[in-house]
Amino acid sequence: MSTANLQLRIQDQVAWIQIDRPTKLNALNRAVLEELNQVFSDLRTDASVRVIVLTGSGEKAFVAGADIAEFSEFGPVEGRALAQKGQDAVFTFIEQMNKPVIAAINGFALGGGLELAMSCHMRIASANAKMGLPETSLGVIPGYGGTQRLAQIIGKGRAMELILSCQMLAADQALDFGLVTQVVPQEELLPAAAALAQKILKNSPFAIGQAIQAVNAAYEEGLNGFEAEVNGFGACFGSEDFKEGTQAFLEKRKANFTGN
Ligand code: COA
């Protein structure tokens, strides 16, 4: 299922997606965005996949941003459409995936690259990673959800400072701010992602899907997070996974979840 700019490998219920455009530091052009939409759409309904890891190829960049060469001639109408389409087809789409998505940030995650990582449910980074939203230095603002998600994740004051100053965060600082949850040497990044995936794989896929929805609900206009939690909680009681999980506990054995 690999495409021109994405390498996809599925192994032991984990899908590994690598953005593979190294000569442009994996910058997000139209083709990469379309391929991301396609791959995530396919993985959404692929029952053999329970966790997704997204990373960049090479040792230098996760994604160095939206492809500046592609939008430099755009006017306001095309600019607006670019942001809207990108948000709907990729960034919000990933955030609303029914299975966990881990960003393994292996180098620069700038602009659209950091926005992509922030759309994922979890972020871990290699020690050489650098993160920032440098859009205002180009005369534009983040358009793939960056103004919203950075403030949600690290707080409004820090987000404002990073967006207005275009300062880059080193990996340790990003860890301090809670933008990533682990920093490891580069060669340990994918093993660390695999270890996190293994922990998640032990748990009920049905409950995990409900948990993602409930956590996201707090940030979605028109939704009440507490109400979403009550609904998700209730839905779990109708699942096979709930029967299996509680039964396994009572029988002192390991649960064998099906995701139903
Ligand atoms: N869009 C398009 N091309 C990009 C890109 C982007 N966001 N980021 C990097 N590239 C390309 C460069 O143009 C260069 O291509 P070339 O070899 O054909 O000239 C190639 O990737 C390598 O980048 P280069 O700038 O030579 O590497 P560097 O090590 O000197 O600098 C960065 C690395 C990440 C600091 C620098 O590439 C950069 O600032 N990129 C843009 C970051 C940005 O503003 N992103 C937000 C976009 S909204």
GROMACS .gro file of C-alpha atoms and ligand atoms in nm:
model
  308
    1MET     CA    1   0.000   0.000   0.000
    2SER     CA    2   0.303   0.235  -0.027
    3THR     CA    3   0.252   0.539  -0.252
    4ALA     CA    4   0.487   0.776  -0.435
    5ASN     CA    5   0.570   0.976  -0.124
    6LEU     CA    6   0.472   0.744   0.160
    7GLN     CA    7   0.617   0.415   0.274
    8LEU     CA    8   0.364   0.197   0.454
    9ARG     CA    9   0.449  -0.117   0.645
   10ILE     CA   10   0.203  -0.314   0.856
   11GLN     CA   11   0.342  -0.552   1.111
   12ASP     CA   12   0.183  -0.712   1.417
   13GLN     CA   13  -0.120  -0.478   1.416
   14VAL     CA   14   0.094  -0.163   1.389
   15ALA     CA   15   0.098   0.046   1.070
   16TRP     CA   16   0.421   0.239   1.015
   17ILE     CA   17   0.386   0.535   0.780
   18GLN     CA   18   0.699   0.714   0.670
   19ILE     CA   19   0.675   1.037   0.473
   20ASP     CA   20   0.938   0.988   0.209
   21ARG     CA   21   1.035   1.307   0.031
   22PRO     CA   22   1.380   1.353   0.180
   23THR     CA   23   1.522   1.595  -0.079
   24LYS     CA   24   1.255   1.847   0.030
   25LEU     CA   25   1.280   1.754   0.398
   26ASN     CA   26   0.945   1.573   0.360
   27ALA     CA   27   0.759   1.903   0.296
   28LEU     CA   28   0.385   1.858   0.249
   29ASN     CA   29   0.289   1.923  -0.111
   30ARG     CA   30  -0.049   1.842  -0.258
   31ALA     CA   31   0.054   1.489  -0.351
   32VAL     CA   32   0.176   1.407   0.002
   33LEU     CA   33  -0.147   1.541   0.153
   34GLU     CA   34  -0.361   1.338  -0.088
   35GLU     CA   35  -0.161   1.027  -0.014
   36LEU     CA   36  -0.191   1.085   0.361
   37ASN     CA   37  -0.568   1.117   0.325
   38GLN     CA   38  -0.580   0.795   0.123
   39VAL     CA   39  -0.361   0.593   0.359
   40PHE     CA   40  -0.537   0.711   0.676
   41SER     CA   41  -0.878   0.644   0.514
   42ASP     CA   42  -0.769   0.289   0.433
   43LEU     CA   43  -0.621   0.230   0.779
   44ARG     CA   44  -0.935   0.357   0.947
   45THR     CA   45  -1.128   0.055   0.828
   46ASP     CA   46  -0.843  -0.196   0.824
   47ALA     CA   47  -0.928  -0.431   1.110
   48SER     CA   48  -0.575  -0.575   1.107
   49VAL     CA   49  -0.436  -0.239   1.226
   50ARG     CA   50  -0.479  -0.113   1.582
   51VAL     CA   51  -0.206   0.152   1.619
   52ILE     CA   52  -0.047   0.384   1.363
   53VAL     CA   53   0.297   0.542   1.382
   54LEU     CA   54   0.379   0.838   1.158
   55THR     CA   55   0.739   0.947   1.099
   56GLY     CA   56   0.962   1.111   0.838
   57SER     CA   57   1.233   0.955   0.627
   58GLY     CA   58   1.598   1.039   0.688
   59GLU     CA   59   1.764   1.169   1.002
   60LYS     CA   60   1.704   1.536   0.946
   61ALA     CA   61   1.334   1.603   0.921
   62PHE     CA   62   0.997   1.474   1.030
   63VAL     CA   63   0.832   1.732   0.800
   64ALA     CA   64   0.982   2.079   0.735
   65GLY     CA   65   0.640   2.231   0.668
   66ALA     CA   66   0.388   2.285   0.396
   67ASP     CA   67   0.557   2.309   0.057
   68ILE     CA   68   0.637   2.679   0.033
   69ALA     CA   69   0.714   2.657  -0.341
   70GLU     CA   70   0.363   2.529  -0.407
   71PHE     CA   71   0.166   2.810  -0.242
   72SER     CA   72   0.391   3.112  -0.295
   73GLU     CA   73   0.180   3.237  -0.587
   74PHE     CA   74  -0.159   3.183  -0.420
   75GLY     CA   75  -0.413   3.461  -0.353
   76PRO     CA   76  -0.660   3.483  -0.062
   77VAL     CA   77  -0.920   3.248  -0.215
   78GLU     CA   78  -0.669   2.974  -0.291
   79GLY     CA   79  -0.502   3.027   0.047
   80ARG     CA   80  -0.829   2.981   0.230
   81ALA     CA   81  -0.915   2.672   0.026
   82LEU     CA   82  -0.570   2.523   0.091
   83ALA     CA   83  -0.615   2.552   0.468
   84GLN     CA   84  -0.975   2.426   0.466
   85LYS     CA   85  -0.907   2.129   0.243
   86GLY     CA   86  -0.591   2.034   0.432
   87GLN     CA   87  -0.766   2.054   0.769
   88ASP     CA   88  -1.062   1.845   0.655
   89ALA     CA   89  -0.877   1.582   0.455
   90VAL     CA   90  -0.569   1.532   0.671
   91PHE     CA   91  -0.527   1.718   1.000
   92THR     CA   92  -0.874   1.692   1.153
   93PHE     CA   93  -0.914   1.355   0.983
   94ILE     CA   94  -0.610   1.217   1.167
   95GLU     CA   95  -0.716   1.372   1.498
   96GLN     CA   96  -1.052   1.198   1.464
   97MET     CA   97  -0.909   0.858   1.372
   98ASN     CA   98  -1.073   0.577   1.568
   99LYS     CA   99  -0.734   0.423   1.645
  100PRO     CA  100  -0.433   0.581   1.814
  101VAL     CA  101  -0.181   0.768   1.601
  102ILE     CA  102   0.170   0.828   1.737
  103ALA     CA  103   0.396   1.090   1.577
  104ALA     CA  104   0.761   0.985   1.597
  105ILE     CA  105   0.933   1.319   1.537
  106ASN     CA  106   1.274   1.236   1.395
  107GLY     CA  107   1.405   1.587   1.316
  108PHE     CA  108   1.260   1.921   1.208
  109ALA     CA  109   0.883   1.948   1.263
  110LEU     CA  110   0.811   2.297   1.141
  111GLY     CA  111   0.493   2.469   1.030
  112GLY     CA  112   0.267   2.207   0.871
  113GLY     CA  113   0.507   1.944   1.008
  114LEU     CA  114   0.441   2.040   1.367
  115GLU     CA  115   0.073   2.081   1.283
  116LEU     CA  116   0.074   1.726   1.149
  117ALA     CA  117   0.244   1.596   1.465
  118MET     CA  118  -0.009   1.786   1.677
  119SER     CA  119  -0.297   1.621   1.489
  120CYS     CA  120  -0.164   1.287   1.609
  121HIS     CA  121  -0.283   1.162   1.947
  122MET     CA  122   0.068   1.125   2.094
  123ARG     CA  123   0.411   1.267   2.012
  124ILE     CA  124   0.756   1.137   2.093
  125ALA     CA  125   1.078   1.290   1.959
  126SER     CA  126   1.441   1.215   1.891
  127ALA     CA  127   1.695   1.430   2.073
  128ASN     CA  128   1.786   1.619   1.754
  129ALA     CA  129   1.424   1.720   1.682
  130LYS     CA  130   1.336   2.086   1.651
  131MET     CA  131   0.981   2.213   1.655
  132GLY     CA  132   0.817   2.543   1.571
  133LEU     CA  133   0.556   2.734   1.376
  134PRO     CA  134   0.762   2.977   1.163
  135GLU     CA  135   0.474   3.085   0.938
  136THR     CA  136   0.466   3.452   1.041
  137SER     CA  137   0.827   3.481   0.919
  138LEU     CA  138   0.684   3.399   0.574
  139GLY     CA  139   0.400   3.649   0.605
  140VAL     CA  140   0.131   3.391   0.676
  141ILE     CA  141  -0.015   3.217   0.984
  142PRO     CA  142  -0.043   2.846   1.060
  143GLY     CA  143  -0.339   2.716   0.857
  144TYR     CA  144  -0.355   2.349   0.941
  145GLY     CA  145  -0.486   2.391   1.296
  146GLY     CA  146  -0.161   2.514   1.450
  147THR     CA  147  -0.302   2.823   1.622
  148GLN     CA  148  -0.561   2.606   1.794
  149ARG     CA  149  -0.377   2.284   1.873
  150LEU     CA  150  -0.053   2.444   1.995
  151ALA     CA  151  -0.253   2.654   2.245
  152GLN     CA  152  -0.451   2.345   2.349
  153ILE     CA  153  -0.136   2.143   2.409
  154ILE     CA  154   0.109   2.391   2.564
  155GLY     CA  155  -0.120   2.678   2.672
  156LYS     CA  156  -0.210   3.009   2.514
  157GLY     CA  157   0.083   3.215   2.646
  158ARG     CA  158   0.353   2.979   2.525
  159ALA     CA  159   0.173   2.920   2.194
  160MET     CA  160   0.139   3.292   2.137
  161GLU     CA  161   0.510   3.347   2.203
  162LEU     CA  162   0.618   3.065   1.972
  163ILE     CA  163   0.389   3.169   1.689
  164LEU     CA  164   0.474   3.540   1.711
  165SER     CA  165   0.849   3.497   1.761
  166CYS     CA  166   0.892   3.197   1.523
  167GLN     CA  167   1.132   3.057   1.778
  168MET     CA  168   1.212   2.686   1.745
  169LEU     CA  169   1.190   2.454   2.043
  170ALA     CA  170   1.463   2.199   2.103
  171ALA     CA  171   1.339   1.850   2.193
  172ASP     CA  172   1.406   1.889   2.566
  173GLN     CA  173   1.218   2.216   2.579
  174ALA     CA  174   0.928   2.056   2.389
  175LEU     CA  175   0.930   1.783   2.653
  176ASP     CA  176   0.923   2.044   2.928
  177PHE     CA  177   0.623   2.211   2.763
  178GLY     CA  178   0.437   1.881   2.720
  179LEU     CA  179   0.446   1.912   2.343
  180VAL     CA  180   0.611   1.568   2.331
  181THR     CA  181   0.598   1.302   2.600
  182GLN     CA  182   0.936   1.134   2.543
  183VAL     CA  183   1.274   1.233   2.402
  184VAL     CA  184   1.514   0.955   2.308
  185PRO     CA  185   1.834   0.921   2.102
  186GLN     CA  186   1.753   0.906   1.732
  187GLU     CA  187   1.827   0.534   1.694
  188GLU     CA  188   1.584   0.461   1.978
  189LEU     CA  189   1.295   0.661   1.837
  190LEU     CA  190   1.119   0.386   1.642
  191PRO     CA  191   1.181   0.126   1.916
  192ALA     CA  192   1.027   0.375   2.163
  193ALA     CA  193   0.725   0.415   1.933
  194ALA     CA  194   0.700   0.036   1.909
  195ALA     CA  195   0.713   0.003   2.288
  196LEU     CA  196   0.435   0.259   2.329
  197ALA     CA  197   0.232   0.082   2.061
  198GLN     CA  198   0.277  -0.249   2.246
  199LYS     CA  199   0.134  -0.101   2.566
  200ILE     CA  200  -0.168   0.031   2.374
  201LEU     CA  201  -0.222  -0.301   2.195
  202LYS     CA  202  -0.293  -0.471   2.527
  203ASN     CA  203  -0.606  -0.261   2.574
  204SER     CA  204  -0.953  -0.272   2.423
  205PRO     CA  205  -0.964  -0.118   2.073
  206PHE     CA  206  -1.332  -0.042   2.123
  207ALA     CA  207  -1.268   0.149   2.446
  208ILE     CA  208  -0.967   0.322   2.292
  209GLY     CA  209  -1.182   0.452   2.005
  210GLN     CA  210  -1.436   0.581   2.255
  211ALA     CA  211  -1.164   0.740   2.469
  212ILE     CA  212  -1.017   0.927   2.170
  213GLN     CA  213  -1.360   1.064   2.085
  214ALA     CA  214  -1.429   1.170   2.443
  215VAL     CA  215  -1.094   1.347   2.487
  216ASN     CA  216  -1.132   1.522   2.151
  217ALA     CA  217  -1.487   1.632   2.233
  218ALA     CA  218  -1.365   1.901   2.473
  219TYR     CA  219  -1.203   2.080   2.179
  220GLU     CA  220  -1.483   2.047   1.927
  221GLU     CA  221  -1.728   2.326   1.887
  222GLY     CA  222  -2.082   2.233   1.979
  223LEU     CA  223  -1.979   1.924   2.175
  224ASN     CA  224  -1.984   1.883   2.550
  225GLY     CA  225  -1.692   1.669   2.658
  226PHE     CA  226  -1.859   1.540   2.974
  227GLU     CA  227  -2.165   1.440   2.776
  228ALA     CA  228  -1.946   1.270   2.515
  229GLU     CA  229  -1.774   1.082   2.797
  230VAL     CA  230  -2.107   0.963   2.940
  231ASN     CA  231  -2.214   0.845   2.594
  232GLY     CA  232  -1.884   0.669   2.527
  233PHE     CA  233  -1.887   0.511   2.872
  234GLY     CA  234  -2.237   0.377   2.805
  235ALA     CA  235  -2.142   0.249   2.460
  236CYS     CA  236  -1.854   0.047   2.607
  237PHE     CA  237  -2.105  -0.150   2.818
  238GLY     CA  238  -2.259  -0.282   2.497
  239SER     CA  239  -1.927  -0.403   2.355
  240GLU     CA  240  -1.778  -0.751   2.338
  241ASP     CA  241  -1.452  -0.598   2.460
  242PHE     CA  242  -1.617  -0.490   2.785
  243LYS     CA  243  -1.753  -0.841   2.847
  244GLU     CA  244  -1.411  -0.989   2.767
  245GLY     CA  245  -1.214  -0.734   2.970
  246THR     CA  246  -1.420  -0.766   3.286
  247GLN     CA  247  -1.449  -1.146   3.251
  248ALA     CA  248  -1.074  -1.182   3.199
  249PHE     CA  249  -1.009  -0.975   3.512
  250LEU     CA  250  -1.244  -1.188   3.719
  251GLU     CA  251  -1.093  -1.509   3.579
  252LYS     CA  252  -0.741  -1.375   3.641
  253ARG     CA  253  -0.634  -1.417   3.279
  254LYS     CA  254  -0.516  -1.189   2.998
  255ALA     CA  255  -0.799  -1.033   2.797
  256ASN     CA  256  -0.827  -1.123   2.432
  257PHE     CA  257  -0.992  -0.820   2.274
  258THR     CA  258  -1.152  -0.821   1.930
  259GLY     CA  259  -1.243  -0.454   1.909
  260ASN     CA  260  -1.614  -0.531   1.889
  261COA     N1  261   0.878   2.380   0.152
  261COA     C1  262   0.943   2.352   0.038
  261COA     N2  263   1.071   2.311   0.032
  261COA     C2  264   1.134   2.297   0.149
  261COA     C3  265   1.073   2.324   0.273
  261COA     C4  266   0.938   2.368   0.271
  261COA     N3  267   0.871   2.393   0.381
  261COA     N4  268   1.164   2.304   0.372
  261COA     C5  269   1.276   2.263   0.312
  261COA     N5  270   1.260   2.259   0.178
  261COA     C6  271   1.358   2.221   0.075
  261COA     C7  272   1.458   2.332   0.050
  261COA     O1  273   1.405   2.427  -0.038
  261COA     C8  274   1.572   2.253  -0.007
  261COA     O2  275   1.541   2.220  -0.142
  261COA     P1  276   1.653   2.240  -0.258
  261COA     O3  277   1.765   2.151  -0.216
  261COA     O4  278   1.581   2.194  -0.381
  261COA     O5  279   1.689   2.384  -0.255
  261COA     C9  280   1.570   2.123   0.070
  261COA     O6  281   1.437   2.113   0.123
  261COA    C10  282   1.665   2.119   0.186
  261COA     O7  283   1.640   2.232   0.271
  261COA     P2  284   1.753   2.338   0.314
  261COA     O8  285   1.683   2.465   0.347
  261COA     O9  286   1.862   2.344   0.211
  261COA    O10  287   1.809   2.268   0.446
  261COA     P3  288   1.881   2.340   0.568
  261COA    O11  289   1.942   2.231   0.649
  261COA    O12  290   1.969   2.450   0.522
  261COA    O13  291   1.761   2.406   0.653
  261COA    C11  292   1.541   2.416   0.751
  261COA    C12  293   1.662   2.327   0.713
  261COA    C13  294   1.431   2.321   0.799
  261COA    C14  295   1.581   2.511   0.864
  261COA    C15  296   1.495   2.495   0.627
  261COA    O14  297   1.477   2.405   0.520
  261COA    C16  298   1.367   2.571   0.646
  261COA    O15  299   1.366   2.675   0.712
  261COA     N6  300   1.254   2.524   0.586
  261COA    C17  301   1.130   2.592   0.586
  261COA    C18  302   1.064   2.581   0.721
  261COA    C19  303   0.933   2.657   0.723
  261COA    O16  304   0.929   2.777   0.717
  261COA     N7  305   0.824   2.582   0.732
  261COA    C20  306   0.694   2.638   0.740
  261COA    C21  307   0.628   2.638   0.609
  261COA     S1  308   0.465   2.704   0.619
   0.00000   0.00000   0.00000
